[in-house]
PDB file of C-alpha atoms in Angstrom:
ATOM      1  CA  MET A 390       0.092  -0.208  -0.008  1.00 54.00           C
ATOM      2  CA  THR A 391       1.463   3.167  -1.101  1.00 53.00           C
ATOM      3  CA  SER A 392       1.228   6.576   1.417  1.00 56.00           C
ATOM      4  CA  SER A 393      -1.300   8.003  -0.786  1.00 66.00           C
ATOM      5  CA  THR A 394      -3.449   4.750  -0.189  1.00 84.00           C
ATOM      6  CA  ARG A 395      -3.187   4.362   3.685  1.00 91.00           C
ATOM      7  CA  LEU A 396      -6.046   3.906   5.675  1.00 94.00           C
ATOM      8  CA  PRO A 397      -6.677   6.274   8.358  1.00 95.00           C
ATOM      9  CA  PHE A 398      -5.694   5.233  11.896  1.00 91.00           C
ATOM     10  CA  GLY A 399      -9.399   4.876  12.916  1.00 91.00           C
ATOM     11  CA  THR A 400     -10.166   2.766   9.662  1.00 94.00           C
ATOM     12  CA  ALA A 401      -7.452   0.557  10.250  1.00 93.00           C
ATOM     13  CA  LEU A 402      -7.994  -0.097  13.595  1.00 92.00           C
ATOM     14  CA  ALA A 403     -11.653  -0.687  13.160  1.00 93.00           C
ATOM     15  CA  LEU A 404     -10.842  -3.156  10.476  1.00 94.00           C
ATOM     16  CA  ALA A 405      -8.456  -4.694  12.397  1.00 94.00           C
ATOM     17  CA  GLN A 406     -10.932  -5.570  15.230  1.00 92.00           C
ATOM     18  CA  ARG A 407     -13.675  -6.451  13.081  1.00 93.00           C
ATOM     19  CA  THR A 408     -10.673  -8.972  11.282  1.00 94.00           C
ATOM     20  CA  LEU A 409      -9.201 -10.082  14.803  1.00 92.00           C
ATOM     21  CA  ALA A 410     -13.013 -10.531  16.535  1.00 92.00           C
ATOM     22  CA  ALA A 411     -14.009 -13.107  13.570  1.00 94.00           C
ATOM     23  CA  PRO A 412     -11.822 -16.090  15.322  1.00 94.00           C
ATOM     24  CA  LEU A 413     -12.616 -14.845  19.176  1.00 93.00           C
ATOM     25  CA  THR A 414     -16.449 -14.826  17.729  1.00 94.00           C
ATOM     26  CA  ALA A 415     -15.877 -18.851  16.337  1.00 96.00           C
ATOM     27  CA  VAL A 416     -14.452 -20.287  19.434  1.00 95.00           C
ATOM     28  CA  LEU A 417     -17.212 -18.525  21.807  1.00 96.00           C
ATOM     29  CA  GLN A 418     -19.757 -20.097  19.253  1.00 97.00           C
ATOM     30  CA  ALA A 419     -18.337 -23.428  19.707  1.00 96.00           C
ATOM     31  CA  GLU A 420     -18.384 -23.132  23.108  1.00 95.00           C
ATOM     32  CA  ARG A 421     -21.663 -21.838  23.700  1.00 96.00           C
ATOM     33  CA  VAL A 422     -20.877 -18.607  24.948  1.00 96.00           C
ATOM     34  CA  SER A 423     -21.908 -15.014  24.435  1.00 94.00           C
ATOM     35  CA  PRO A 424     -19.149 -12.410  23.844  1.00 93.00           C
ATOM     36  CA  PRO A 425     -21.101 -10.351  26.738  1.00 94.00           C
ATOM     37  CA  GLU A 426     -20.832 -13.214  28.775  1.00 96.00           C
ATOM     38  CA  TRP A 427     -17.209 -13.936  27.765  1.00 96.00           C
ATOM     39  CA  PHE A 428     -16.284 -10.041  28.608  1.00 94.00           C
ATOM     40  CA  ALA A 429     -18.052 -10.476  31.986  1.00 95.00           C
ATOM     41  CA  LEU A 430     -15.774 -14.079  32.898  1.00 97.00           C
ATOM     42  CA  ASN A 431     -12.530 -12.158  31.470  1.00 96.00           C
ATOM     43  CA  ALA A 432     -13.241  -9.116  33.536  1.00 95.00           C
ATOM     44  CA  LEU A 433     -13.813 -11.053  36.692  1.00 97.00           C
ATOM     45  CA  GLY A 434     -11.455 -13.445  35.636  1.00 97.00           C
ATOM     46  CA  LEU A 435      -8.587 -10.754  35.010  1.00 95.00           C
ATOM     47  CA  ARG A 436      -9.632  -8.507  38.055  1.00 94.00           C
ATOM     48  CA  GLY A 437     -10.914 -10.960  40.911  1.00 95.00           C
ATOM     49  CA  PRO A 438     -14.278  -9.905  42.593  1.00 96.00           C
ATOM     50  CA  SER A 439     -15.790  -6.798  41.633  1.00 96.00           C
ATOM     51  CA  PRO A 440     -18.413  -4.544  42.808  1.00 96.00           C
ATOM     52  CA  VAL A 441     -21.205  -4.773  39.663  1.00 95.00           C
ATOM     53  CA  ALA A 442     -20.979  -0.739  39.369  1.00 94.00           C
ATOM     54  CA  ALA A 443     -17.789  -1.199  38.366  1.00 93.00           C
ATOM     55  CA  LEU A 444     -18.423  -4.247  36.028  1.00 93.00           C
ATOM     56  CA  ALA A 445     -21.081  -1.953  34.661  1.00 93.00           C
ATOM     57  CA  ALA A 446     -18.667   0.691  33.654  1.00 91.00           C
ATOM     58  CA  LEU A 447     -16.380  -1.636  32.404  1.00 90.00           C
ATOM     59  CA  LEU A 448     -19.054  -3.630  30.325  1.00 91.00           C
ATOM     60  CA  ALA A 449     -20.397  -0.461  28.913  1.00 90.00           C
ATOM     61  CA  THR A 450     -17.526  -0.393  26.647  1.00 85.00           C
ATOM     62  CA  ASN A 451     -19.128  -2.974  24.950  1.00 85.00           C
ATOM     63  CA  GLY A 452     -22.241  -1.766  24.734  1.00 88.00           C
ATOM     64  CA  LEU A 453     -23.937  -3.067  27.549  1.00 90.00           C
ATOM     65  CA  ASP A 454     -26.094  -0.550  29.803  1.00 91.00           C
ATOM     66  CA  ALA A 455     -26.437  -1.269  33.546  1.00 90.00           C
ATOM     67  CA  ALA A 456     -29.777  -3.429  33.112  1.00 92.00           C
ATOM     68  CA  ALA A 457     -28.417  -5.834  30.887  1.00 94.00           C
ATOM     69  CA  VAL A 458     -25.296  -6.173  33.202  1.00 93.00           C
ATOM     70  CA  ASP A 459     -27.771  -6.813  35.661  1.00 93.00           C
ATOM     71  CA  GLY A 460     -29.384  -9.441  33.616  1.00 95.00           C
ATOM     72  CA  LEU A 461     -25.988 -10.897  32.153  1.00 96.00           C
ATOM     73  CA  LEU A 462     -24.640 -11.412  35.917  1.00 96.00           C
ATOM     74  CA  ALA A 463     -27.933 -12.776  36.810  1.00 96.00           C
ATOM     75  CA  GLY A 464     -27.922 -15.550  34.281  1.00 96.00           C
ATOM     76  CA  LEU A 465     -24.239 -16.290  35.046  1.00 97.00           C
ATOM     77  CA  ALA A 466     -25.516 -16.593  38.728  1.00 97.00           C
ATOM     78  CA  ARG A 467     -27.938 -18.841  37.495  1.00 97.00           C
ATOM     79  CA  SER A 468     -25.601 -21.093  35.638  1.00 96.00           C
ATOM     80  CA  GLY A 469     -23.246 -21.351  38.531  1.00 97.00           C
ATOM     81  CA  THR A 470     -20.207 -19.639  37.302  1.00 97.00           C
ATOM     82  CA  VAL A 471     -20.636 -16.245  38.733  1.00 98.00           C
ATOM     83  CA  GLU A 472     -21.872 -15.394  42.845  1.00 97.00           C
ATOM     84  CA  LEU A 473     -23.406 -12.206  43.458  1.00 97.00           C
ATOM     85  CA  HIS A 474     -23.144 -10.949  47.006  1.00 95.00           C
ATOM     86  CA  ASP A 475     -23.546  -7.264  48.662  1.00 95.00           C
ATOM     87  CA  GLY A 476     -23.301  -5.726  45.187  1.00 94.00           C
ATOM     88  CA  ALA A 477     -20.107  -7.736  44.420  1.00 96.00           C
ATOM     89  CA  ALA A 478     -19.564 -10.450  41.513  1.00 97.00           C
ATOM     90  CA  GLY A 479     -16.881 -12.956  41.483  1.00 97.00           C
ATOM     91  CA  LEU A 480     -16.337 -16.455  39.911  1.00 98.00           C
ATOM     92  CA  THR A 481     -17.558 -19.423  41.322  1.00 98.00           C
ATOM     93  CA  PRO A 482     -15.065 -22.619  41.606  1.00 98.00           C
ATOM     94  CA  ALA A 483     -16.818 -23.649  38.278  1.00 97.00           C
ATOM     95  CA  GLY A 484     -16.656 -20.238  37.053  1.00 97.00           C
ATOM     96  CA  ALA A 485     -13.044 -19.779  37.652  1.00 98.00           C
ATOM     97  CA  ALA A 486     -12.554 -23.175  35.622  1.00 98.00           C
ATOM     98  CA  ARG A 487     -14.249 -22.295  32.769  1.00 97.00           C
ATOM     99  CA  TYR A 488     -12.891 -19.130  32.390  1.00 97.00           C
ATOM    100  CA  ALA A 489      -9.393 -20.850  32.524  1.00 97.00           C
ATOM    101  CA  GLU A 490     -10.598 -23.180  29.958  1.00 96.00           C
ATOM    102  CA  LEU A 491     -11.895 -20.379  27.597  1.00 97.00           C
ATOM    103  CA  ARG A 492      -9.139 -18.052  28.015  1.00 96.00           C
ATOM    104  CA  ASP A 493      -6.551 -20.884  27.198  1.00 97.00           C
ATOM    105  CA  ARG A 494      -8.633 -21.835  24.074  1.00 96.00           C
ATOM    106  CA  ILE A 495      -8.606 -18.353  23.174  1.00 96.00           C
ATOM    107  CA  GLY A 496      -4.779 -17.467  23.986  1.00 95.00           C
ATOM    108  CA  ALA A 497      -3.916 -20.340  21.598  1.00 96.00           C
ATOM    109  CA  VAL A 498      -5.963 -18.975  18.707  1.00 95.00           C
ATOM    110  CA  THR A 499      -4.244 -15.651  19.608  1.00 94.00           C
ATOM    111  CA  THR A 500      -1.063 -17.161  19.751  1.00 95.00           C
ATOM    112  CA  ARG A 501      -1.385 -18.297  16.306  1.00 96.00           C
ATOM    113  CA  ILE A 502      -3.022 -15.504  14.835  1.00 95.00           C
ATOM    114  CA  PHE A 503       0.051 -12.904  16.167  1.00 95.00           C
ATOM    115  CA  ALA A 504       2.480 -15.549  14.772  1.00 96.00           C
ATOM    116  CA  GLN A 505       1.859 -14.558  11.323  1.00 96.00           C
ATOM    117  CA  PHE A 506       3.528 -10.652  12.309  1.00 96.00           C
ATOM    118  CA  ASP A 507       6.579  -9.719  13.759  1.00 97.00           C
ATOM    119  CA  PRO A 508       7.132 -10.131  17.108  1.00 96.00           C
ATOM    120  CA  ASP A 509       8.584  -6.662  17.493  1.00 97.00           C
ATOM    121  CA  ARG A 510       5.617  -4.631  15.637  1.00 96.00           C
ATOM    122  CA  VAL A 511       3.049  -6.994  17.560  1.00 95.00           C
ATOM    123  CA  GLU A 512       4.528  -5.439  21.231  1.00 96.00           C
ATOM    124  CA  THR A 513       4.797  -1.838  19.562  1.00 97.00           C
ATOM    125  CA  ALA A 514       1.258  -2.011  18.372  1.00 94.00           C
ATOM    126  CA  ARG A 515       0.127  -3.799  21.910  1.00 93.00           C
ATOM    127  CA  GLY A 516       2.183  -1.016  23.750  1.00 96.00           C
ATOM    128  CA  LEU A 517       0.379   1.918  21.864  1.00 95.00           C
ATOM    129  CA  LEU A 518      -3.012   0.168  22.656  1.00 93.00           C
ATOM    130  CA  GLU A 519      -2.157  -0.182  25.728  1.00 94.00           C
ATOM    131  CA  GLU A 520      -1.206   3.592  26.388  1.00 95.00           C
ATOM    132  CA  ILE A 521      -4.358   4.638  24.645  1.00 92.00           C
ATOM    133  CA  ALA A 522      -6.752   2.488  26.684  1.00 88.00           C
ATOM    134  CA  ALA A 523      -5.201   3.707  30.025  1.00 91.00           C
ATOM    135  CA  LEU A 524      -6.410   7.320  28.963  1.00 92.00           C
ATOM    136  CA  ASP A 525      -9.626   8.581  30.651  1.00 89.00           C
ATOM    137  CA  PRO A 526     -12.345   9.187  27.506  1.00 86.00           C
ATOM    138  CA  ASP A 527     -13.546  11.884  28.702  1.00 87.00           C
ATOM    139  CA  GLU A 528     -10.113  13.581  29.480  1.00 91.00           C
ATOM    140  CA  LEU A 529      -9.251  12.968  26.241  1.00 91.00           C
ATOM    141  CA  THR A 530     -12.386  14.115  24.608  1.00 92.00           C
ATOM    142  CA  ARG A 531     -11.691  17.731  26.496  1.00 91.00           C
ATOM    143  CA  ARG A 532      -8.443  18.097  25.644  1.00 91.00           C
ATOM    144  CA  THR A 533      -9.060  17.126  21.770  1.00 92.00           C
ATOM    145  CA  VAL A 534     -12.103  18.025  20.760  1.00 92.00           C
ATOM    146  CA  ALA A 535     -12.086  22.222  20.782  1.00 75.00           C
ATOM    147  CA  ARG A 536     -14.662  24.569  19.323  1.00 66.00           C
TER     148      ARG A 536
END
């Protein structure tokens, strides 16, 4: 691709996200886990027991409002993977095992995907994305969107 045909950063990011989401979606479909269920299990697996309000804020980035998060967590509690107590959610032992199984399967797929690329470039991209993810979206908007 020449510099005149380079995609704008946002377009390239959106297209890359769509491409990378396809294998994740295939794994989740095979495992009979919805993307929102995976996002919740992953959040709890990475962070440990968390206030439901904090999970709702995190899962809002995936398009879930507070009511949807409440319904999602209630369903996961009924399935025995999540326990709800005093406004917090955590993985049950069965939930932790299920999370580990899914995490490992998705990790293997991710490893195969990124093995196709130069490892230094992958780490550079990861570093940039982590820097961007650490920013406060509201503060970034205030600093960059001027009238």
